[in-house]
Tab-separated table of C-alpha atoms in Angstrom:
chain	number	residue	atom	x	y	z
A	1	GLN	CA	-63.704	-107.860	57.802
A	2	HIS	CA	-65.135	-104.842	59.483
A	3	TYR	CA	-63.399	-102.843	62.514
A	4	LYS	CA	-65.299	-100.395	64.812
A	5	SER	CA	-64.189	-96.895	64.433
A	6	ILE	CA	-61.997	-96.138	67.313
A	7	THR	CA	-61.582	-92.600	69.117
A	8	PHE	CA	-58.436	-92.088	71.010
A	9	ILE	CA	-58.527	-90.751	74.587
A	10	GLU	CA	-55.832	-88.113	74.936
A	11	ASP	CA	-55.137	-88.921	78.666
A	12	VAL	CA	-54.979	-92.462	79.719
A	13	MET	CA	-54.188	-93.868	83.233
A	14	GLU	CA	-50.719	-95.209	83.704
A	15	SER	CA	-52.165	-98.823	84.698
A	16	GLN	CA	-55.158	-100.337	82.971
A	17	PRO	CA	-57.101	-103.240	84.569
A	18	THR	CA	-58.845	-104.157	81.129
A	19	VAL	CA	-57.631	-104.091	77.710
A	20	LEU	CA	-58.114	-100.948	75.681
A	21	PRO	CA	-60.571	-101.213	72.740
A	22	GLN	CA	-58.009	-99.752	70.532
A	23	ILE	CA	-55.441	-102.492	71.473
A	24	SER	CA	-58.224	-105.250	71.141
A	25	ALA	CA	-58.686	-103.776	67.456
A	26	SER	CA	-55.078	-103.769	66.646
A	27	CYS	CA	-54.563	-107.183	67.918
A	28	GLU	CA	-57.174	-108.704	65.656
A	29	LEU	CA	-55.421	-106.831	62.674
A	30	ILE	CA	-52.050	-107.934	63.573
A	31	TRP	CA	-52.500	-111.477	64.403
A	32	GLY	CA	-55.738	-112.468	62.413
A	33	SER	CA	-59.493	-112.754	63.278
A	34	GLY	CA	-58.722	-116.094	65.122
A	35	PHE	CA	-56.829	-114.362	67.907
A	36	SER	CA	-58.087	-111.934	70.749
A	37	THR	CA	-56.628	-110.170	73.621
A	38	ASP	CA	-58.238	-112.586	76.246
A	39	THR	CA	-56.745	-115.705	75.041
A	40	GLU	CA	-52.802	-116.669	74.755
A	41	ILE	CA	-51.729	-116.256	71.299
A	42	GLY	CA	-49.005	-118.775	71.444
A	43	ASN	CA	-45.570	-119.318	69.756
A	44	ILE	CA	-46.069	-116.541	67.395
A	45	PHE	CA	-46.266	-114.120	70.206
A	46	GLU	CA	-43.159	-115.577	71.800
A	47	GLN	CA	-41.160	-115.172	68.519
A	48	TRP	CA	-41.902	-111.467	68.432
A	49	SER	CA	-41.371	-110.925	72.232
A	50	GLN	CA	-37.834	-109.061	72.065
A	51	GLY	CA	-36.708	-105.534	72.119
A	52	PHE	CA	-34.374	-103.561	69.572
A	53	THR	CA	-30.795	-104.705	70.760
A	54	PHE	CA	-27.537	-104.340	68.982
A	55	SER	CA	-25.270	-107.284	68.329
A	56	ASP	CA	-22.195	-107.972	70.631
A	57	ASP	CA	-20.041	-108.644	67.575
A	58	CYS	CA	-21.126	-105.224	65.534
A	59	LYS	CA	-22.228	-102.019	67.387
A	60	SER	CA	-24.784	-100.924	64.647
A	61	ALA	CA	-26.380	-104.329	63.702
A	62	LEU	CA	-29.818	-105.317	65.268
A	63	VAL	CA	-30.071	-108.830	66.640
A	64	GLN	CA	-33.175	-110.933	65.896
A	65	GLY	CA	-33.777	-113.617	68.290
A	66	LYS	CA	-36.323	-115.790	66.540
A	67	GLY	CA	-38.051	-116.155	63.023
A	68	GLY	CA	-40.827	-113.623	62.824
A	69	PRO	CA	-40.070	-109.809	63.440
A	70	CYS	CA	-37.791	-109.260	60.757
A	71	ALA	CA	-40.630	-107.316	58.960
A	72	VAL	CA	-40.060	-104.496	61.723
A	73	ILE	CA	-36.366	-105.234	62.516
A	74	VAL	CA	-34.947	-105.349	59.131
A	75	PRO	CA	-36.560	-101.908	58.017
A	76	ALA	CA	-35.255	-100.270	61.271
A	77	GLN	CA	-31.813	-101.519	60.486
A	78	ALA	CA	-32.163	-100.227	56.875
A	79	TYR	CA	-32.801	-96.684	58.217
A	80	ILE	CA	-30.074	-97.133	60.752
A	81	ILE	CA	-27.934	-97.663	57.883
A	82	LYS	CA	-29.127	-94.706	56.012
A	83	HIS	CA	-28.646	-92.447	59.022
A	84	LEU	CA	-25.155	-93.504	59.795
A	85	ILE	CA	-23.652	-93.692	56.171
A	86	PHE	CA	-25.741	-91.105	54.265
A	87	ASP	CA	-27.019	-88.598	56.894
A	88	SER	CA	-24.033	-88.719	59.143
A	89	GLU	CA	-21.208	-89.982	56.869
A	90	ILE	CA	-19.960	-92.179	59.524
A	91	GLN	CA	-17.922	-95.435	58.809
A	92	LEU	CA	-19.678	-98.185	60.120
A	93	ALA	CA	-16.265	-99.631	61.350
A	94	ASP	CA	-16.083	-96.487	63.574
A	95	VAL	CA	-19.536	-96.511	65.017
A	96	THR	CA	-19.859	-96.140	68.863
A	97	GLU	CA	-22.297	-97.119	71.040
A	98	GLU	CA	-23.820	-93.799	71.702
A	99	GLN	CA	-23.892	-93.190	67.648
A	100	ALA	CA	-25.762	-96.578	67.163
A	101	GLN	CA	-28.299	-95.734	69.815
A	102	LYS	CA	-28.769	-92.332	68.131
A	103	ALA	CA	-29.253	-93.985	64.769
A	104	LEU	CA	-31.873	-96.345	66.232
A	105	GLU	CA	-33.704	-93.350	67.662
A	106	GLN	CA	-33.670	-91.530	64.271
A	107	SER	CA	-34.632	-94.865	62.522
A	108	LEU	CA	-37.659	-95.213	64.698
A	109	GLN	CA	-38.728	-91.677	64.513
A	110	TYR	CA	-38.493	-91.719	60.663
A	111	ILE	CA	-40.672	-94.753	60.355
A	112	PHE	CA	-43.424	-92.908	62.593
A	113	LEU	CA	-43.249	-89.939	60.343
A	114	ASN	CA	-43.517	-91.704	57.323
A	115	VAL	CA	-46.780	-93.486	58.676
A	116	ALA	CA	-48.320	-90.633	60.579
A	117	SER	CA	-50.603	-88.096	59.078
A	118	ASP	CA	-50.509	-85.410	62.061
A	119	THR	CA	-50.667	-87.437	65.254
A	120	ILE	CA	-48.442	-90.378	66.524
A	121	HIS	CA	-49.989	-93.010	68.960
A	122	ILE	CA	-47.665	-94.720	71.082
A	123	ALA	CA	-48.350	-98.123	72.732
A	124	LYS	CA	-46.076	-98.886	75.642
A	125	LEU	CA	-46.017	-101.228	78.754
A	126	SER	CA	-47.032	-99.622	81.961
A	127	GLN	CA	-44.892	-102.197	83.994
A	128	GLN	CA	-42.165	-104.963	83.308
A	129	LEU	CA	-43.616	-108.153	82.668
A	130	ASP	CA	-41.992	-111.545	84.246
A	131	ALA	CA	-43.018	-113.921	81.705
A	132	VAL	CA	-44.221	-114.099	78.032
A	133	SER	CA	-48.122	-113.733	78.147
A	134	SER	CA	-49.820	-112.217	75.400
A	135	VAL	CA	-53.060	-111.518	77.791
A	136	GLU	CA	-50.795	-109.748	80.414
A	137	PHE	CA	-49.165	-107.696	77.690
A	138	HIS	CA	-52.318	-106.575	76.066
A	139	LYS	CA	-53.772	-105.659	79.638
A	140	HIS	CA	-50.776	-103.500	80.773
A	141	LEU	CA	-50.400	-101.592	77.138
A	142	THR	CA	-51.027	-98.061	77.739
A	143	LEU	CA	-51.316	-95.218	75.036
A	144	GLN	CA	-49.987	-91.901	74.534
A	145	SER	CA	-50.297	-89.361	71.791
A	146	PHE	CA	-47.929	-86.860	70.287
A	147	SER	CA	-47.945	-84.602	67.381
A	148	THR	CA	-45.496	-85.314	64.711
A	149	SER	CA	-43.993	-81.949	65.663
A	150	GLU	CA	-43.345	-83.384	69.387
A	151	ILE	CA	-42.151	-86.671	68.710
A	152	GLY	CA	-38.578	-85.865	68.378
A	153	ASN	CA	-38.646	-84.489	72.180
A	154	HIS	CA	-39.824	-88.063	73.236
A	155	ILE	CA	-38.108	-90.645	71.216
A	156	GLN	CA	-35.069	-91.200	73.269
A	157	GLY	CA	-37.309	-92.063	76.146
A	158	LEU	CA	-39.352	-94.219	73.936
A	159	THR	CA	-36.465	-95.941	72.210
A	160	GLU	CA	-34.986	-96.841	75.359
A	161	SER	CA	-38.283	-98.442	76.546
A	162	TRP	CA	-38.548	-100.478	73.417
A	163	ARG	CA	-35.162	-101.959	73.910
A	164	GLY	CA	-36.959	-104.074	76.713
A	165	ASP	CA	-38.205	-107.651	75.982
A	166	PHE	CA	-41.637	-106.479	74.169
A	167	GLY	CA	-40.152	-103.468	72.611
A	168	VAL	CA	-40.637	-104.549	68.841
A	169	MET	CA	-44.135	-105.730	69.559
A	170	SER	CA	-44.901	-102.414	71.412
A	171	PHE	CA	-43.459	-100.523	68.409
A	172	LEU	CA	-45.674	-102.622	65.934
A	173	TYR	CA	-48.772	-101.825	67.845
A	174	SER	CA	-47.717	-98.165	67.690
A	175	ILE	CA	-47.298	-97.703	63.937
A	176	VAL	CA	-50.441	-99.838	63.495
A	177	LEU	CA	-52.427	-97.385	65.791
A	178	THR	CA	-50.737	-94.196	64.027
A	179	ARG	CA	-51.661	-95.213	60.678
A	180	GLY	CA	-55.115	-96.242	62.002
A	181	ILE	CA	-57.290	-99.426	61.971
A	182	GLU	CA	-59.670	-98.455	59.253
A	183	ASN	CA	-56.928	-97.030	57.131
A	184	ILE	CA	-54.887	-100.277	57.019
A	185	VAL	CA	-57.964	-102.132	56.287
A	186	SER	CA	-58.623	-100.043	53.431
A	187	ASP	CA	-55.051	-100.288	52.152
A	188	ILE	CA	-54.822	-103.814	52.266
A	189	GLY	CA	-58.215	-104.316	50.340
A	190	ILE	CA	-60.094	-107.467	49.621
A	191	MET	CA	-57.252	-109.119	47.856
A	192	GLY	CA	-54.587	-109.009	50.574
A	193	ASP	CA	-53.972	-110.966	53.594
A	194	PRO	CA	-56.543	-109.720	56.438
A	195	SER	CA	-53.834	-109.810	59.005
A	196	LEU	CA	-50.399	-107.976	58.951
A	197	VAL	CA	-48.564	-111.180	60.474
A	198	ASP	CA	-48.765	-114.493	58.937
A	199	ASN	CA	-50.468	-116.692	61.894
A	200	THR	CA	-48.991	-120.020	60.809
A	201	PHE	CA	-45.316	-119.141	60.582
A	202	GLY	CA	-45.135	-115.657	62.348
A	203	HIS	CA	-43.453	-113.713	59.764
A	204	GLY	CA	-44.798	-110.344	58.646
A	205	ASN	CA	-46.681	-110.020	55.373
A	206	GLN	CA	-45.937	-107.638	52.553
A	207	SER	CA	-48.687	-105.107	53.966
A	208	LEU	CA	-46.614	-104.637	56.991
A	209	LEU	CA	-43.280	-104.038	55.138
A	210	ASN	CA	-44.959	-101.661	52.681
A	211	LEU	CA	-46.667	-99.781	55.532
A	212	ILE	CA	-43.183	-99.206	57.228
A	213	LEU	CA	-41.594	-98.474	53.781
A	214	THR	CA	-44.188	-96.226	52.084
A	215	GLY	CA	-46.857	-95.355	54.940
A	216	ALA	CA	-49.412	-97.294	53.409
A	217	ALA	CA	-50.238	-100.942	54.022
A	218	THR	CA	-50.641	-101.870	50.292
A	219	PRO	CA	-50.057	-105.754	49.704
A	220	ASN	CA	-48.523	-105.182	46.202
A	221	VAL	CA	-45.219	-104.216	45.036
A	222	PHE	CA	-45.745	-103.013	41.407
A	223	ASP	CA	-45.948	-99.302	40.694
A	224	TYR	CA	-49.038	-97.331	40.858
A	225	THR	CA	-52.567	-98.818	40.353
A	226	ARG	CA	-53.403	-101.905	38.269
A	227	SER	CA	-56.895	-102.945	37.082
A	228	ILE	CA	-57.616	-106.667	36.962
A	229	ASP	CA	-61.014	-108.244	36.264
A	230	GLY	CA	-62.543	-104.822	36.983
A	231	MET	CA	-60.876	-104.324	40.466
A	232	ASP	CA	-58.185	-101.617	41.021
A	233	LEU	CA	-55.170	-102.783	43.128
A	234	VAL	CA	-53.148	-100.245	44.538
A	235	GLY	CA	-49.297	-100.526	44.514
A	236	VAL	CA	-46.416	-98.403	45.657
A	237	THR	CA	-47.323	-94.749	44.478
A	238	GLN	CA	-43.792	-93.275	44.916
A	239	LYS	CA	-40.127	-93.699	45.205
A	240	THR	CA	-39.245	-95.002	48.463
A	241	ASP	CA	-36.084	-94.136	50.590
A	242	ILE	CA	-35.428	-97.927	51.029
A	243	GLY	CA	-35.754	-100.441	48.368
A	244	PHE	CA	-37.155	-104.203	48.133
A	245	LEU	CA	-36.213	-107.143	46.143
A	246	THR	CA	-37.466	-110.621	46.469
A	247	LEU	CA	-36.792	-114.250	45.561
A	248	LEU	CA	-40.589	-114.275	44.671
A	249	GLU	CA	-39.896	-112.377	41.523
A	250	ALA	CA	-36.963	-114.625	40.538
A	251	LEU	CA	-39.309	-117.562	41.003
A	252	ARG	CA	-41.804	-115.585	38.704
A	253	TYR	CA	-44.566	-115.279	41.478
A	254	CYS	CA	-44.496	-111.383	41.090
A	255	LYS	CA	-42.618	-108.400	39.778
A	256	VAL	CA	-41.296	-105.585	41.884
A	257	GLY	CA	-41.963	-102.155	40.387
A	258	ASP	CA	-39.244	-99.411	39.839
A	259	PHE	CA	-40.129	-97.607	42.899
A	260	LEU	CA	-38.938	-100.068	45.131
A	261	LYS	CA	-36.234	-101.395	42.937
A	262	CYS	CA	-34.639	-98.107	42.382
A	263	PRO	CA	-34.948	-96.332	45.961
A	264	GLU	CA	-33.537	-92.994	46.902
A	265	TYR	CA	-30.531	-94.640	48.758
A	266	PRO	CA	-28.806	-97.736	47.837
A	267	ILE	CA	-30.223	-99.909	50.519
A	268	TRP	CA	-32.658	-102.901	49.656
A	269	ILE	CA	-34.475	-105.374	51.641
A	270	ILE	CA	-34.130	-108.755	50.506
A	271	GLY	CA	-37.116	-111.018	50.823
A	272	SER	CA	-36.737	-114.942	50.657
A	273	GLU	CA	-39.752	-117.157	51.163
A	274	SER	CA	-40.058	-116.580	54.775
A	275	HIS	CA	-37.428	-114.090	56.048
A	276	LEU	CA	-35.898	-110.674	55.243
A	277	SER	CA	-32.250	-109.540	55.130
A	278	LEU	CA	-30.490	-106.429	53.751
A	279	LEU	CA	-27.989	-105.594	51.118
A	280	PHE	CA	-26.365	-102.045	51.052
A	281	SER	CA	-23.703	-100.077	49.711
A	282	ALA	CA	-22.018	-96.785	49.928
A	283	GLU	CA	-22.225	-96.441	45.996
A	284	SER	CA	-25.012	-93.826	45.507
A	285	SER	CA	-24.846	-94.194	41.519
A	286	LEU	CA	-26.388	-97.590	42.079
A	287	CYS	CA	-29.730	-95.451	42.424
A	288	VAL	CA	-29.791	-93.915	38.894
A	289	SER	CA	-32.559	-92.445	37.517
A	290	GLU	CA	-35.144	-94.949	35.802
A	291	LYS	CA	-36.616	-92.692	33.483
A	292	SER	CA	-34.924	-94.070	30.495
A	293	PRO	CA	-36.735	-95.046	27.446
A	294	PHE	CA	-36.510	-98.582	28.194
A	295	LYS	CA	-38.052	-98.152	31.644
A	296	ILE	CA	-40.911	-96.028	30.407
A	297	ALA	CA	-41.764	-98.459	27.739
A	298	ARG	CA	-41.310	-101.451	30.204
A	299	ALA	CA	-43.694	-99.703	32.647
A	300	ALA	CA	-46.436	-99.211	30.100
A	301	PHE	CA	-46.092	-102.819	28.901
A	302	ASP	CA	-46.379	-104.134	32.401
A	303	THR	CA	-49.453	-102.155	33.078
A	304	PHE	CA	-51.206	-104.750	31.015
A	305	ASP	CA	-48.717	-107.546	31.799
A	306	CYS	CA	-50.250	-107.737	35.236
A	307	GLU	CA	-48.960	-111.216	36.070
A	308	GLY	CA	-45.364	-110.495	34.666
A	309	ASN	CA	-45.622	-113.262	31.936
A	310	GLY	CA	-43.670	-111.372	29.434
A	311	PHE	CA	-46.412	-110.816	27.048
A	312	ILE	CA	-49.786	-109.061	26.664
A	313	PRO	CA	-52.881	-109.846	24.527
A	314	VAL	CA	-52.711	-108.468	20.999
A	315	THR	CA	-56.096	-106.598	22.091
A	316	ASP	CA	-54.071	-104.469	24.473
A	317	LEU	CA	-51.532	-102.994	22.117
A	318	PRO	CA	-53.562	-99.833	21.439
A	319	ASN	CA	-53.882	-99.144	25.301
A	320	VAL	CA	-50.068	-99.587	25.502
A	321	LEU	CA	-49.412	-97.165	22.656
A	322	GLU	CA	-51.950	-94.753	24.222
A	323	LYS	CA	-50.336	-94.905	27.552
A	324	LEU	CA	-46.987	-94.161	25.628
A	325	ASP	CA	-48.289	-91.220	23.883
A	326	MET	CA	-47.915	-92.995	20.575
A	327	VAL	CA	-50.033	-93.227	17.471
A	328	SER	CA	-53.058	-95.323	18.248
A	329	GLU	CA	-55.057	-95.011	15.254
A	330	ASP	CA	-56.858	-98.289	13.976
A	331	GLU	CA	-54.808	-98.545	10.869
A	332	TYR	CA	-51.587	-98.168	12.510
A	333	VAL	CA	-52.450	-100.539	15.337
A	334	GLU	CA	-53.628	-103.156	12.692
A	335	PHE	CA	-50.224	-102.638	10.970
A	336	MET	CA	-48.257	-103.090	14.204
A	337	LYS	CA	-50.197	-106.151	15.335
A	338	ASP	CA	-49.315	-107.983	12.129
A	339	ARG	CA	-45.699	-106.806	12.695
A	340	LEU	CA	-45.614	-107.920	16.285
A	341	ASP	CA	-47.657	-111.059	16.048
A	342	PRO	CA	-46.945	-112.374	12.557
A	343	ASP	CA	-48.179	-115.945	13.547
A	344	SER	CA	-51.329	-114.638	14.980
A	345	THR	CA	-50.862	-116.317	18.311
A	346	GLY	CA	-52.939	-113.499	19.967
A	347	ILE	CA	-50.048	-112.443	22.227
A	348	ILE	CA	-47.030	-109.943	21.892
A	349	LEU	CA	-43.826	-110.859	23.456
A	350	PHE	CA	-41.949	-107.915	25.219
A	351	PRO	CA	-38.659	-108.415	23.556
A	352	ALA	CA	-40.305	-107.882	20.230
A	353	PHE	CA	-42.292	-105.062	21.655
A	354	ILE	CA	-39.185	-103.332	22.957
A	355	GLU	CA	-37.089	-103.881	20.206
A	356	GLU	CA	-39.720	-102.349	17.643
A	357	PHE	CA	-40.343	-99.329	19.734
A	358	VAL	CA	-37.028	-98.657	21.566
A	359	PRO	CA	-34.470	-100.185	19.178
A	360	GLY	CA	-31.280	-101.451	21.043
A	361	ALA	CA	-32.706	-100.738	24.376
A	362	TRP	CA	-32.863	-104.360	25.370
A	363	GLU	CA	-29.081	-104.798	25.243
A	364	LYS	CA	-28.539	-101.190	26.657
A	365	GLN	CA	-30.606	-101.260	29.595
A	366	ASP	CA	-27.855	-101.976	31.991
A	367	GLU	CA	-25.087	-99.930	29.913
A	368	ALA	CA	-24.584	-97.466	32.836
A	369	PHE	CA	-23.270	-100.331	35.031
A	370	GLN	CA	-21.247	-102.341	32.728
A	371	ASN	CA	-17.692	-103.079	33.935
A	372	LYS	CA	-18.950	-101.355	37.420
A	373	GLN	CA	-17.199	-102.501	40.429
A	374	PHE	CA	-18.458	-101.401	43.940
A	375	VAL	CA	-18.448	-102.914	47.618
A	376	VAL	CA	-21.576	-104.297	48.921
A	377	GLN	CA	-22.499	-105.454	52.535
A	378	HIS	CA	-25.131	-107.917	53.553
A	379	TYR	CA	-26.903	-108.122	56.857
A	380	ASN	CA	-29.037	-110.848	58.435
A	381	GLY	CA	-30.098	-110.553	61.903
A	382	LEU	CA	-30.601	-114.092	62.792
A	383	ARG	CA	-27.661	-115.618	64.598
A	384	GLN	CA	-28.243	-119.116	63.279
A	385	SER	CA	-28.364	-117.884	59.679
A	386	ASN	CA	-24.595	-116.586	60.023
A	387	SER	CA	-22.025	-119.321	59.415
A	388	ASP	CA	-20.173	-118.187	62.521
A	389	LYS	CA	-23.409	-117.371	64.463
A	390	LYS	CA	-22.236	-113.640	64.875
A	391	VAL	CA	-24.578	-111.013	63.576
A	392	THR	CA	-22.301	-108.539	61.672
A	393	TYR	CA	-22.147	-107.125	58.183
A	394	ARG	CA	-20.656	-109.452	55.364
A	395	LEU	CA	-18.470	-107.722	52.674
A	396	GLY	CA	-18.555	-108.484	49.055
A	397	ALA	CA	-17.001	-107.153	45.966
A	398	ALA	CA	-19.640	-106.771	43.124
A	399	ALA	CA	-19.056	-106.468	39.423
A	400	ILE	CA	-21.552	-105.851	36.604
A	401	TYR	CA	-19.454	-106.402	33.623
A	402	MET	CA	-21.028	-108.635	30.982
A	403	GLU	CA	-23.524	-108.047	28.037
A	404	TYR	CA	-27.070	-108.759	28.800
A	405	ASN	CA	-27.312	-111.670	26.325
A	406	GLN	CA	-24.493	-113.275	28.219
A	407	VAL	CA	-26.346	-113.481	31.529
A	408	MET	CA	-27.182	-117.046	31.478
A	409	GLU	CA	-23.595	-117.877	31.274
A	410	ALA	CA	-22.858	-115.873	34.557
A	411	SER	CA	-23.083	-118.658	36.864
A	412	THR	CA	-23.991	-122.344	36.788
A	413	ALA	CA	-25.369	-122.237	40.097
A	414	PRO	CA	-26.280	-119.055	41.500
A	415	THR	CA	-27.164	-118.620	45.188
A	416	SER	CA	-30.393	-117.570	46.457
A	417	LEU	CA	-29.216	-113.983	47.188
A	418	LEU	CA	-27.687	-113.679	43.633
A	419	ARG	CA	-31.015	-114.821	41.976
A	420	VAL	CA	-32.705	-111.994	43.750
A	421	LEU	CA	-30.117	-109.578	42.956
A	422	ARG	CA	-30.375	-110.361	39.272
A	423	THR	CA	-34.041	-109.403	39.247
A	424	LYS	CA	-32.460	-105.785	39.260
A	425	TRP	CA	-29.065	-106.413	37.833
A	426	PRO	CA	-29.252	-109.445	35.477
A	427	THR	CA	-25.389	-109.717	35.133
A	428	ILE	CA	-24.221	-108.884	38.807
A	429	GLU	CA	-21.511	-111.224	40.223
A	430	ILE	CA	-20.507	-110.964	43.845
A	431	ASP	CA	-17.105	-112.426	45.552
A	432	TRP	CA	-18.064	-112.740	49.278
A	433	GLN	CA	-15.416	-112.600	52.021
A	434	SER	CA	-17.972	-114.958	53.769
A	435	GLN	CA	-21.007	-116.162	52.142
A	436	PRO	CA	-24.106	-114.627	53.351
A	437	SER	CA	-27.614	-116.370	53.867
A	438	ILE	CA	-30.959	-114.779	53.133
A	439	SER	CA	-33.107	-117.438	55.217
């Protein structure tokens, strides 16, 4: 898919009789090539037609009206939590409406600064719309541009405008324009979904979530770059402030890298098959360094176990050893091949590999967390996903207390959320005051 290069015009008239070319290009990238600004997008557009509004039952929790916009709302909520708990040291139970509004402003500003290079491009409606119409929405979107140093002077007014009916969508267009159409297309590459929003169900794709969390719309969740069949696939290139864990890893469809699993702050976006929620804690020690010998060896092994199968071809052993700066001379490699693959199956299993090169590390990988207890909270912005229809935070008492080889005995029927969390902490158990849902 090719997009025309767009040049921004600094001064744009307040009212536009026709759709701006930048908006047309953004529309195609967000919703897919089958959609355009001169035809109604339909139900998916309606799902996204909401503003950033807080719950009546929790002053700092954003409400999601329908399925779809969680890929924008949940990251915004994550940065709200970061601002309140870690930047401002405010107890969530004591948050005032003014503090919540300030946290929202800081959240959206942080996302812009994460995405922008030097200029931030803002899409906002020139007038209030009476009905949900994608054609009218696109006609009345105007553009403004600010330098990254200026955005702080305007974020309060912008955030107030994004609390209206089409605020989330206007913000979505703004971050797309700020990153740039061509940059996003390059980020996604030929292997990713060509649109940022699934045009069947309306939920945001991984590229959109990565754009907000990392500043680049890469479609992958592993660390760094991997080469598959001669193609270089770009993953997450550095540690993020907000983490990500997904049910798809528990189902063995992917493997999330350490940059997303161990973020700067103990806040993780939780992915189910089609929805995002949030798990967080005030326990900063949950974000320990991931530079243990086990993690280093695991990262090297995973570079050549691209599909997360738990094994590598025996022919890749010298490459793994070289990546670990270990002896990779032919005689030694052949000796280790015979030792790690005694039955000549042609593969090397990860447990055998790690026990050989980092003895005892498999059992000790979660040693820092053994017998650790801490409080976690879960957020799901959909009213219908909360048992009492109230959007608030669900408290849980978490414990990581067992030896790794006892993980299979932890629970006979773990919930979907617990299955996700065990992709990071294999022995975690949580006693919830009110059982949360991730869907």
